Coordinates of C-alpha atoms and ligand atoms in Angstrom, one line a residue:
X1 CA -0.9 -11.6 -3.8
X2 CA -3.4 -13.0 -6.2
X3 CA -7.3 -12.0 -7.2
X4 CA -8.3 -15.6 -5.7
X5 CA -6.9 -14.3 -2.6
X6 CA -8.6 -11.0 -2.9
X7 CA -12.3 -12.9 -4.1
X8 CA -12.1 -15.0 -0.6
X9 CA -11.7 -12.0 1.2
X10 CA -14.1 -10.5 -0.6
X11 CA -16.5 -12.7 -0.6
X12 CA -16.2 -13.6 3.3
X13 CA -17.7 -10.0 3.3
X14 CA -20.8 -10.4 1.0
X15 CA -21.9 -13.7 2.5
X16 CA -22.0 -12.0 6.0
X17 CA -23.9 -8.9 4.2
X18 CA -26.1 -11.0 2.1
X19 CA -25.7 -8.6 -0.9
X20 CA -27.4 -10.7 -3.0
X21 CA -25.5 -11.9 -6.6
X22 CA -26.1 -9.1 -8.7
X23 CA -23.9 -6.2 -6.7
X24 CA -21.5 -9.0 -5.5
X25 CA -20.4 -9.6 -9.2
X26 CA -20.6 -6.0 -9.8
X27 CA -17.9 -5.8 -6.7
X28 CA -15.6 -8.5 -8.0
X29 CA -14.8 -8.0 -11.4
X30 CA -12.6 -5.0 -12.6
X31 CA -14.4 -2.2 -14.9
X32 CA -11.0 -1.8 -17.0
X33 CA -8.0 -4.1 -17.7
X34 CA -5.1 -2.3 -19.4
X35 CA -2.4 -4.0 -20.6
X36 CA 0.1 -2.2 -23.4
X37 CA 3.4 -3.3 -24.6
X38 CA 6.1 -0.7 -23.7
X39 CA 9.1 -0.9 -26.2
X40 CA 12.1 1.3 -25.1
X41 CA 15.8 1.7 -26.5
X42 CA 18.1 0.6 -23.9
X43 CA 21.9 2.6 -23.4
X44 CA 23.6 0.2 -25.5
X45 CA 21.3 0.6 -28.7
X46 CA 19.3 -2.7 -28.2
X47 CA 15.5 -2.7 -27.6
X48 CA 14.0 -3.2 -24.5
X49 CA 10.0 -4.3 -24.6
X50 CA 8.5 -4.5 -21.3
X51 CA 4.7 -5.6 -20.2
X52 CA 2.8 -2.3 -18.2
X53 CA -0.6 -2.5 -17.0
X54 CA -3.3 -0.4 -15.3
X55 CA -6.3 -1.7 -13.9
X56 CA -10.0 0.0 -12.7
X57 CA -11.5 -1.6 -10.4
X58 CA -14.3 0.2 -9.3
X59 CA -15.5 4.3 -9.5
X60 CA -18.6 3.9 -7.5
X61 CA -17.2 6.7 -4.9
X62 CA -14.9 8.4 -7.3
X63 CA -11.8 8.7 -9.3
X64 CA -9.8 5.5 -9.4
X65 CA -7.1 5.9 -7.4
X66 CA -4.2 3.5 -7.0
X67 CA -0.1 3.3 -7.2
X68 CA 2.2 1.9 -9.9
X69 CA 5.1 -0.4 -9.1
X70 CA 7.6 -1.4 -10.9
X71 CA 8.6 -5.5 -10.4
X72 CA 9.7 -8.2 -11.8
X73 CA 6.6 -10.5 -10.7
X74 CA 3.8 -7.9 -12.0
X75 CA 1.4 -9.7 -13.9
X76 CA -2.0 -9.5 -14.8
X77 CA -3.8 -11.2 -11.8
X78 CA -1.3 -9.4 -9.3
X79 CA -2.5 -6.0 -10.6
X80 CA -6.0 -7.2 -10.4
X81 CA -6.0 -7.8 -7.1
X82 CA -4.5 -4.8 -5.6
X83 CA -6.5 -2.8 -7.9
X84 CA -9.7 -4.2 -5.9
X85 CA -7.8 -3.6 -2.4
X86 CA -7.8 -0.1 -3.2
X87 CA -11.3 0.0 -3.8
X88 CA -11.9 -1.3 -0.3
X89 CA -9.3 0.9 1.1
X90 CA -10.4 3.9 -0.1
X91 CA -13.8 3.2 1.5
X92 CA -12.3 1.8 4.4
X93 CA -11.1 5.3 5.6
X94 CA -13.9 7.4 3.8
X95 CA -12.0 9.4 0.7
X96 CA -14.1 9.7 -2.2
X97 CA -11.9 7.6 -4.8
X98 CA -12.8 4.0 -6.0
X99 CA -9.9 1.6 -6.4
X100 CA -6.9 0.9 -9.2
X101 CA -3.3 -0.2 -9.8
X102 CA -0.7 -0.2 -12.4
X103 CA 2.7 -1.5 -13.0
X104 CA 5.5 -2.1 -15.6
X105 CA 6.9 -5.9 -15.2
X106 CA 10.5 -5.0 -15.0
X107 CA 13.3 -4.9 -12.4
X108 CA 14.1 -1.5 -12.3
X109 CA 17.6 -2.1 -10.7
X110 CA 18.7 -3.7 -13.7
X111 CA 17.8 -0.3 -15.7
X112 CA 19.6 3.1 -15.9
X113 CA 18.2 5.8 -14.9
X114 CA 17.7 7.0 -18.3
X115 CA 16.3 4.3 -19.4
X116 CA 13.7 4.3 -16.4
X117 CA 12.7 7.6 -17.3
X118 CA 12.6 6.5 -21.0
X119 CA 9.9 3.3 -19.6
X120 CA 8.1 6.1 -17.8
X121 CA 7.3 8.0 -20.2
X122 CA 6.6 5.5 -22.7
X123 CA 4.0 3.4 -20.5
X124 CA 2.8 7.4 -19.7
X125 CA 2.4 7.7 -23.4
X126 CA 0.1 3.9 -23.6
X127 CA -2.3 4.5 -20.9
X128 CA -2.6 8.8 -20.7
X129 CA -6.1 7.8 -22.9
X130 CA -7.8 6.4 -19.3
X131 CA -6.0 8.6 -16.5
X132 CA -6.7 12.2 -15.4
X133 CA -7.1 14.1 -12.5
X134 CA -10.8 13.2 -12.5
X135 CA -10.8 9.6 -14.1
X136 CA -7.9 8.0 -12.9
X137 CA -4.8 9.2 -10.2
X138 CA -1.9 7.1 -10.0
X139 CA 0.8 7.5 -7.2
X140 CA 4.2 5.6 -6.2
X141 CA 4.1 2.1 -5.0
X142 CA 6.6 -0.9 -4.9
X143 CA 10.1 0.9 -6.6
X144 CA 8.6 4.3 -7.7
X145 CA 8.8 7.1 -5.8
X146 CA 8.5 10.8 -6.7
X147 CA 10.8 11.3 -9.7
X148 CA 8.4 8.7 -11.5
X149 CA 5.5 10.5 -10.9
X150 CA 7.4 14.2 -12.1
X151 CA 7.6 12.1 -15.1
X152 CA 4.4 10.6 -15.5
X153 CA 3.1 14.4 -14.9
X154 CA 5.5 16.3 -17.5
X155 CA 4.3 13.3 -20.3
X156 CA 0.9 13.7 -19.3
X157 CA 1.1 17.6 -19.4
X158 CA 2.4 17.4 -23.1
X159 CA -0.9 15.9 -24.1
X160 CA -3.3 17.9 -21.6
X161 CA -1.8 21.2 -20.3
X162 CA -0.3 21.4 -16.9
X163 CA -2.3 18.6 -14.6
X164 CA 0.1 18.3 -11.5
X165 CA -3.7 16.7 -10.1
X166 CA -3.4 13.5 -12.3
X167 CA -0.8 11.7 -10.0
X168 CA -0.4 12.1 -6.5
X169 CA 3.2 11.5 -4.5
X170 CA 4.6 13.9 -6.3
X171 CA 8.0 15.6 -5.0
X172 CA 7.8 19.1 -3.3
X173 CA 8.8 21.6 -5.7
X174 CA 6.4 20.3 -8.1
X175 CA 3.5 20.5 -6.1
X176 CA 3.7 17.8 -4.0
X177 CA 2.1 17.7 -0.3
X178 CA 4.0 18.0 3.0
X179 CA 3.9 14.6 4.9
X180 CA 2.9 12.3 2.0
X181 CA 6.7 10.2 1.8
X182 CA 6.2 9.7 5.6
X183 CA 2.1 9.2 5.3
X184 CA 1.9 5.7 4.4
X185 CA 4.7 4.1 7.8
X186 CA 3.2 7.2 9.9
X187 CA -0.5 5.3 9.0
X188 CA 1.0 1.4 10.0
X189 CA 3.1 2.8 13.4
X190 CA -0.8 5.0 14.3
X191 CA -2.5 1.7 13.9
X192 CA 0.7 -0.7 15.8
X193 CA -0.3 1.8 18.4
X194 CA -3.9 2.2 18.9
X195 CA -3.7 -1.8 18.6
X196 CA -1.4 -1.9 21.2
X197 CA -2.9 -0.3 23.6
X198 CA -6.2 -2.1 22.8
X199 CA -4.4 -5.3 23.4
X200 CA -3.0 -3.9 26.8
X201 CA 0.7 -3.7 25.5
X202 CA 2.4 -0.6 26.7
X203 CA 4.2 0.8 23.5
X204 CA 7.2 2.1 25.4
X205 CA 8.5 -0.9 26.1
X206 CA 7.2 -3.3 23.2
X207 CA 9.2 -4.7 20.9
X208 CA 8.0 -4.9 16.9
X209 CA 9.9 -6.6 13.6
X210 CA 9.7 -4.7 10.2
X211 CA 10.1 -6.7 7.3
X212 CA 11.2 -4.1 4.4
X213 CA 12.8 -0.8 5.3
X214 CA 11.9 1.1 2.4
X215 CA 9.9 4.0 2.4
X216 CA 6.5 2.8 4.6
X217 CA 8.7 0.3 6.5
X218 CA 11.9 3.1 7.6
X219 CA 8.6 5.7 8.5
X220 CA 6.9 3.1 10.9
X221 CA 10.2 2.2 12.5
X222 CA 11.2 5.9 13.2
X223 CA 7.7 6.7 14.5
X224 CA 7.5 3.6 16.6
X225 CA 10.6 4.3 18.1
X226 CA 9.8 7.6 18.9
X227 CA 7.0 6.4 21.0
X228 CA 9.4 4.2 23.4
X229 CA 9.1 0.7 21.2
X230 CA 12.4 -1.7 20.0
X231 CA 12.5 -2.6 16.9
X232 CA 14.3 -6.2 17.8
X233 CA 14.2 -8.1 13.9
X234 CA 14.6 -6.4 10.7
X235 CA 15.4 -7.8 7.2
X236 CA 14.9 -7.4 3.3
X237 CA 16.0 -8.5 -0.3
X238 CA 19.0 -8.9 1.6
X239 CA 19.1 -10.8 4.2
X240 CA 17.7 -10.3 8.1
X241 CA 18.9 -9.3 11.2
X242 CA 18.8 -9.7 15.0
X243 CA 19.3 -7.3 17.8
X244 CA 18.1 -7.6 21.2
X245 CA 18.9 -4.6 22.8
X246 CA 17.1 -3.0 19.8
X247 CA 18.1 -1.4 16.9
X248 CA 19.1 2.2 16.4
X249 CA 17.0 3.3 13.7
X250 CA 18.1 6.1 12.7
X251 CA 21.8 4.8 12.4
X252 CA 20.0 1.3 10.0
X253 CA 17.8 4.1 7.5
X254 CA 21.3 5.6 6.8
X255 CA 23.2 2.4 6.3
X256 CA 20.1 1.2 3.9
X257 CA 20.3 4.5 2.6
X258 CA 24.0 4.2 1.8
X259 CA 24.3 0.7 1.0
X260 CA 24.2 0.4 -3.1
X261 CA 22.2 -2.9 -2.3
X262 CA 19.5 -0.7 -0.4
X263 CA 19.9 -3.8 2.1
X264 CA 20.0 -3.5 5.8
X265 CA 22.4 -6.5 5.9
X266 CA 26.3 -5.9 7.1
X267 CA 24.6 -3.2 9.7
X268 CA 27.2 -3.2 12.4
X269 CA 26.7 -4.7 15.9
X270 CA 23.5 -7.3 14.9
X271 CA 23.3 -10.9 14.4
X272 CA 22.3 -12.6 10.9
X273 CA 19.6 -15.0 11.0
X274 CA 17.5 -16.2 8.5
X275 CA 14.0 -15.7 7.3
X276 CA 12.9 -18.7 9.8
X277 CA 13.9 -17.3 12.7
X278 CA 13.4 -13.7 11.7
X279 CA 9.1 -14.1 11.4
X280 CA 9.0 -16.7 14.4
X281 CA 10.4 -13.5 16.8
X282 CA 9.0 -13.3 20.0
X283 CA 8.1 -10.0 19.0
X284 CA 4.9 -7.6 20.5
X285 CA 4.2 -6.2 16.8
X286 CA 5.0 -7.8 13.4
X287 CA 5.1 -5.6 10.3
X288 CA 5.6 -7.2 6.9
X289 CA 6.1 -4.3 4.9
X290 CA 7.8 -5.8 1.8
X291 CA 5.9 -7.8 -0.9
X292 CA 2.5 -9.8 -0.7
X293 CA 2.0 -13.1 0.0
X294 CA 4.9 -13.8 2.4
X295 CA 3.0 -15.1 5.3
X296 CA 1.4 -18.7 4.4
X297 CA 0.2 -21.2 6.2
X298 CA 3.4 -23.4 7.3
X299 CA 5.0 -20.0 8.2
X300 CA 2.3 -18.8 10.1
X301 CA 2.4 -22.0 12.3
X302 CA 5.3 -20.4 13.5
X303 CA 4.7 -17.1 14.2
X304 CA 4.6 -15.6 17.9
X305 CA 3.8 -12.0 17.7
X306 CA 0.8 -10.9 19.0
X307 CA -0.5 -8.5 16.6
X308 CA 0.3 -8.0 12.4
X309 CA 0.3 -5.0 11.5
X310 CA -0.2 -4.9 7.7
X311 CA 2.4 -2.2 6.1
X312 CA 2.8 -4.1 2.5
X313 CA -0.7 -5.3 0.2
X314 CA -2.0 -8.4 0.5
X315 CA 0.9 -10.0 3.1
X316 CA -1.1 -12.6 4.3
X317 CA -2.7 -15.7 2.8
X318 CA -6.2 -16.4 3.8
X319 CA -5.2 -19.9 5.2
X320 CA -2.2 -18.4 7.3
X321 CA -5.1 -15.4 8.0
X322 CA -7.6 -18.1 9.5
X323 CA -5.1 -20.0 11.2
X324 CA -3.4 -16.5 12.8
X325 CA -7.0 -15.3 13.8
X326 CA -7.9 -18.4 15.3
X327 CA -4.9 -18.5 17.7
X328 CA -5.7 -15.0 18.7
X329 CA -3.0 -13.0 17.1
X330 CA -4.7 -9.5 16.2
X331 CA -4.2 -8.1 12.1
X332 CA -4.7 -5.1 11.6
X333 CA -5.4 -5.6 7.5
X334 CA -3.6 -3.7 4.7
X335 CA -6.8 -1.9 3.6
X336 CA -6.9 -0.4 6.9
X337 CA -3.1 -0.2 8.1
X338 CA -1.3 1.1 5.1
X339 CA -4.8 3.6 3.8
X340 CA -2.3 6.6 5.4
X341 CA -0.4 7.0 1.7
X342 CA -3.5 7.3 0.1
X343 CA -5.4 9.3 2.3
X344 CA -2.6 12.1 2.0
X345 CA -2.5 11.4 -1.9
X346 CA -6.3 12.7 -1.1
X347 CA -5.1 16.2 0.5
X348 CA -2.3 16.4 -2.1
X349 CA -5.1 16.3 -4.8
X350 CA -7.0 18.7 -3.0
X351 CA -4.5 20.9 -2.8
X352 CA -3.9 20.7 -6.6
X353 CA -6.9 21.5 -7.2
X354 CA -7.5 24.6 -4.8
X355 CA -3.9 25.5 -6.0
X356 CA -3.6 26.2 -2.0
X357 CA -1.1 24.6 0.0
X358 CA -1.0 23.2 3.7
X359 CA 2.0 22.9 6.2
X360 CA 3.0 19.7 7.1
X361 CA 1.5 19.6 10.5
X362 CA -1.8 20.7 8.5
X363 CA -1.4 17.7 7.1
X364 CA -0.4 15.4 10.1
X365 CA -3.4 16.9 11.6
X366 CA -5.9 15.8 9.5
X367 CA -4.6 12.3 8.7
X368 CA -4.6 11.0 12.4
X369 CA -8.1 12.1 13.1
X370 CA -9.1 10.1 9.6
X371 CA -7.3 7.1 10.1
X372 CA -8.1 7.0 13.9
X373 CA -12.2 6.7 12.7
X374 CA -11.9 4.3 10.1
X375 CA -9.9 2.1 12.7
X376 CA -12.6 2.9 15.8
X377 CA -15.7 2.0 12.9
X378 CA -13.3 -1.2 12.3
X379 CA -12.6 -2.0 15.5
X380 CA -16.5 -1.4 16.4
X381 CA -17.4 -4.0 13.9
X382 CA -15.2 -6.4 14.6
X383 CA -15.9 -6.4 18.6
X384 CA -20.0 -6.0 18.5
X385 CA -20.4 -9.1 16.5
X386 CA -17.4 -11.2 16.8
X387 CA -15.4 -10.9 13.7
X388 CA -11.8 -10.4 12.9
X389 CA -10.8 -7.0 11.7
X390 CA -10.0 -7.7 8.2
X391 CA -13.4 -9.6 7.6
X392 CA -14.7 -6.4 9.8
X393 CA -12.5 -3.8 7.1
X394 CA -14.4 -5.5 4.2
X395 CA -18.0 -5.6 5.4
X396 CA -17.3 -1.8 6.1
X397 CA -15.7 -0.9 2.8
X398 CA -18.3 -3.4 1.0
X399 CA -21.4 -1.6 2.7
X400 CA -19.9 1.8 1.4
X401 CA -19.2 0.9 -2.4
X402 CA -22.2 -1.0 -2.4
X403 CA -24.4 1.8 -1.7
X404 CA -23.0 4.2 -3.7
X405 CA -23.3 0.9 -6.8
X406 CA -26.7 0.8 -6.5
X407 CA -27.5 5.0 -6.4
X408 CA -25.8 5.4 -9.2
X409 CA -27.6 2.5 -10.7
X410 CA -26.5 -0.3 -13.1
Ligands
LIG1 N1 0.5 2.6 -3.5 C1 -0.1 3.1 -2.3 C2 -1.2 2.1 -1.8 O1 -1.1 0.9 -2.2 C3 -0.7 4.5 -2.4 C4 -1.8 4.6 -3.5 C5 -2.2 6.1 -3.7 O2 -1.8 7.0 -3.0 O3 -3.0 6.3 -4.7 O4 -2.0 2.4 -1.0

């Protein structure tokens, strides 16, 4: 995923809207660019210096809001342009945040877990200065989870006083919200469904592909499969896999669970096939939900599902995009399709604040009915004048930001 990508997207938007130059480069550029050198002993005594960044894109509509990975290939550009898909996304489904993202370049699998606590609350330590409940909330993303945000909170707390509100995706006991670990794949398998049906597929009966089974892609599978679909192709990191008859996904989320590797490769009873094969499936319903930028253009020439549903950020190039749209293969875009995490990070901050809690099916009850408008306003776009639904996302989330730009004022 790069910020070139993001701009074309972007700026597909603002042409369409004529916005005029001076709020278009106030949308592209981000406000803040952090970037802090995070210097940590390891286990065996020797020093371990890492790059961590956090980036602002926009607060027109609120807070910044935005998850933290940790990966090897985090660089500057990378974090700029997911920080801007989260200012889009947030607008996308209506929750007043603006848009930001973090990371630590590291592989975390090469790290104790001592030492990641250690890198935690280091980078905690360089950028508690520009988070806060009411500046800036961030949340788990590509390899961090809810452990990392107990730590980020406990740092932050020494500094402030107790503020579980300054991250979001927090576990249970320490006021996290019901539903949020499933939120994000319960968001993707809502929107394979609604587009399903609006394609005329039956989803009992339809057969989908997950790339990734971590958390967002293992949530869409068991939801998916709840409603009647096969999951037929699966793969990772590791490898990927084939299974006609469909997988049983329960039985593949334990074996990944299991596996030290976190792989769904030497899953019993399913053929091995490469990454080729795997994304050409004849498949209803694809769902990359791994890393961005996996679909370009010479794979997308191959691909034969009819509908992308967009688990992971930025997935698809805007060449393979065009090309995909143009043979009439529906995407349902990231800032759209994965906006379930967020939008429960929303009522977990909520509930912070109010120090009240909801059940989960609280919770479960107001996501669907959020995530079913922003996809009908989408949808509604996209249909009356004739554009895909990612250029239709953008114009949406661009009209919103924009707005709220020019009341505050310059
Ligand atoms: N990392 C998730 C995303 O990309 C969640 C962000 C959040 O909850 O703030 O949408």
């Amino acid at each position: 995923m790069s910020f070139e990508d993001t701009i074309r997207y972007l700026f597909n938007a603002t042409r369409i809207m004529d916005v005029g130059d001076r709020i278009e480069k106030l949308l592209v550029t981000p406000e803040r660019q952090v970037k802090v050198e995070v210097a940590i002993e390891m286990d065996d005594g020797s020093l371990g210096v890492y790059e961590g960044f956090r980036v602002q894109h926009n607060d027109a509509r609120g807070p910044y809001k935005g998850g933290l990975r940790f990966h090897h290939e985090v660089d500057q550009d990378e974090v700029n342009a997911l920080a801007s898909l989260m200012t889009w996304k947030t607008a996308v489904v209506g929750i007043p945040y603006g848009g930001a993202k973090g990371g630590i370049q590291v592989d975390p699998r090469g790290l104790s877990l001592a030492e990641l606590e250690r890198l935690t609350r280091k980078f905690t330590d360089k950028i508690e200065v520009v988070i806060g409940p009411q500046v800036d909330i961030p949340a788990p993303d590509v390899n961090t989870d809810g452990q990392t945000m107990a730590w980020i909170m406990d740092q932050y707390s020494k500094y402030h006083g107790y503020s579980p509100a300054v991250v979001t995706g927090k576990p249970i006991e320490l006021s996290g919200s019901q539903g949020r670990v499933a939120a994000t794949g319960r968001g993707v398998a809502l929107c394979g469904l609604w587009a399903l049906r609006d394609l005329g597929i039956d989803p009992a009966g339809a057969t989908f592909a997950v790339q990734g089974l971590g958390n967002v892609g293992s949530w869409a599978s068991r939801i998916l499969a709840d409603a009647g679909a096969r999951l037929v192709a699966v793969g990772d990191h590791g490898g990927y896999l084939h299974n006609p008859e469909g997988f049983d996904v329960e039985a593949l989320i334990a074996h990944v669970e299991e596996n030290p590797d976190r792989s769904v490769m030497g899953f019993a009873g399913a053929d091995e096939i490469d990454f080729d094969t795997f994304i050409a499936s004849e498949v209803d319903l694809m769902i990359p939900a791994a890393l961005g930028g996996v679909i370009t253009k010479p794979v997308a020439e191959t691909m034969r599902c009819k509908l992308i549903v967009e688990g992971a950020n930025g997935p698809t190039k805007p060449d393979a995009h065009d090309l995909l749209v143009e043979r009439g293969v529906m995407i349902v875009p990231d800032i759209l399709a994965n906006a379930g995490g967020v939008t429960c990070s929303y009522f977990e901050w909520v509930q912070n604040n109010q120090h009240f809690y909801w059940s989960e099916k609280d919770v479960n009850d107001r996501l669907e009915p959020i995530l079913r408008k922003a996809y009908e306003s989408v949808n509604e776009i996209a249909t009356a004048r004739k554009f895909d639904h990612r250029t239709a996302a953008f114009i949406m989330a661009v009209r919103e930001v924009g707005k709220a730009t020019v009341m505050r004022g310059i």
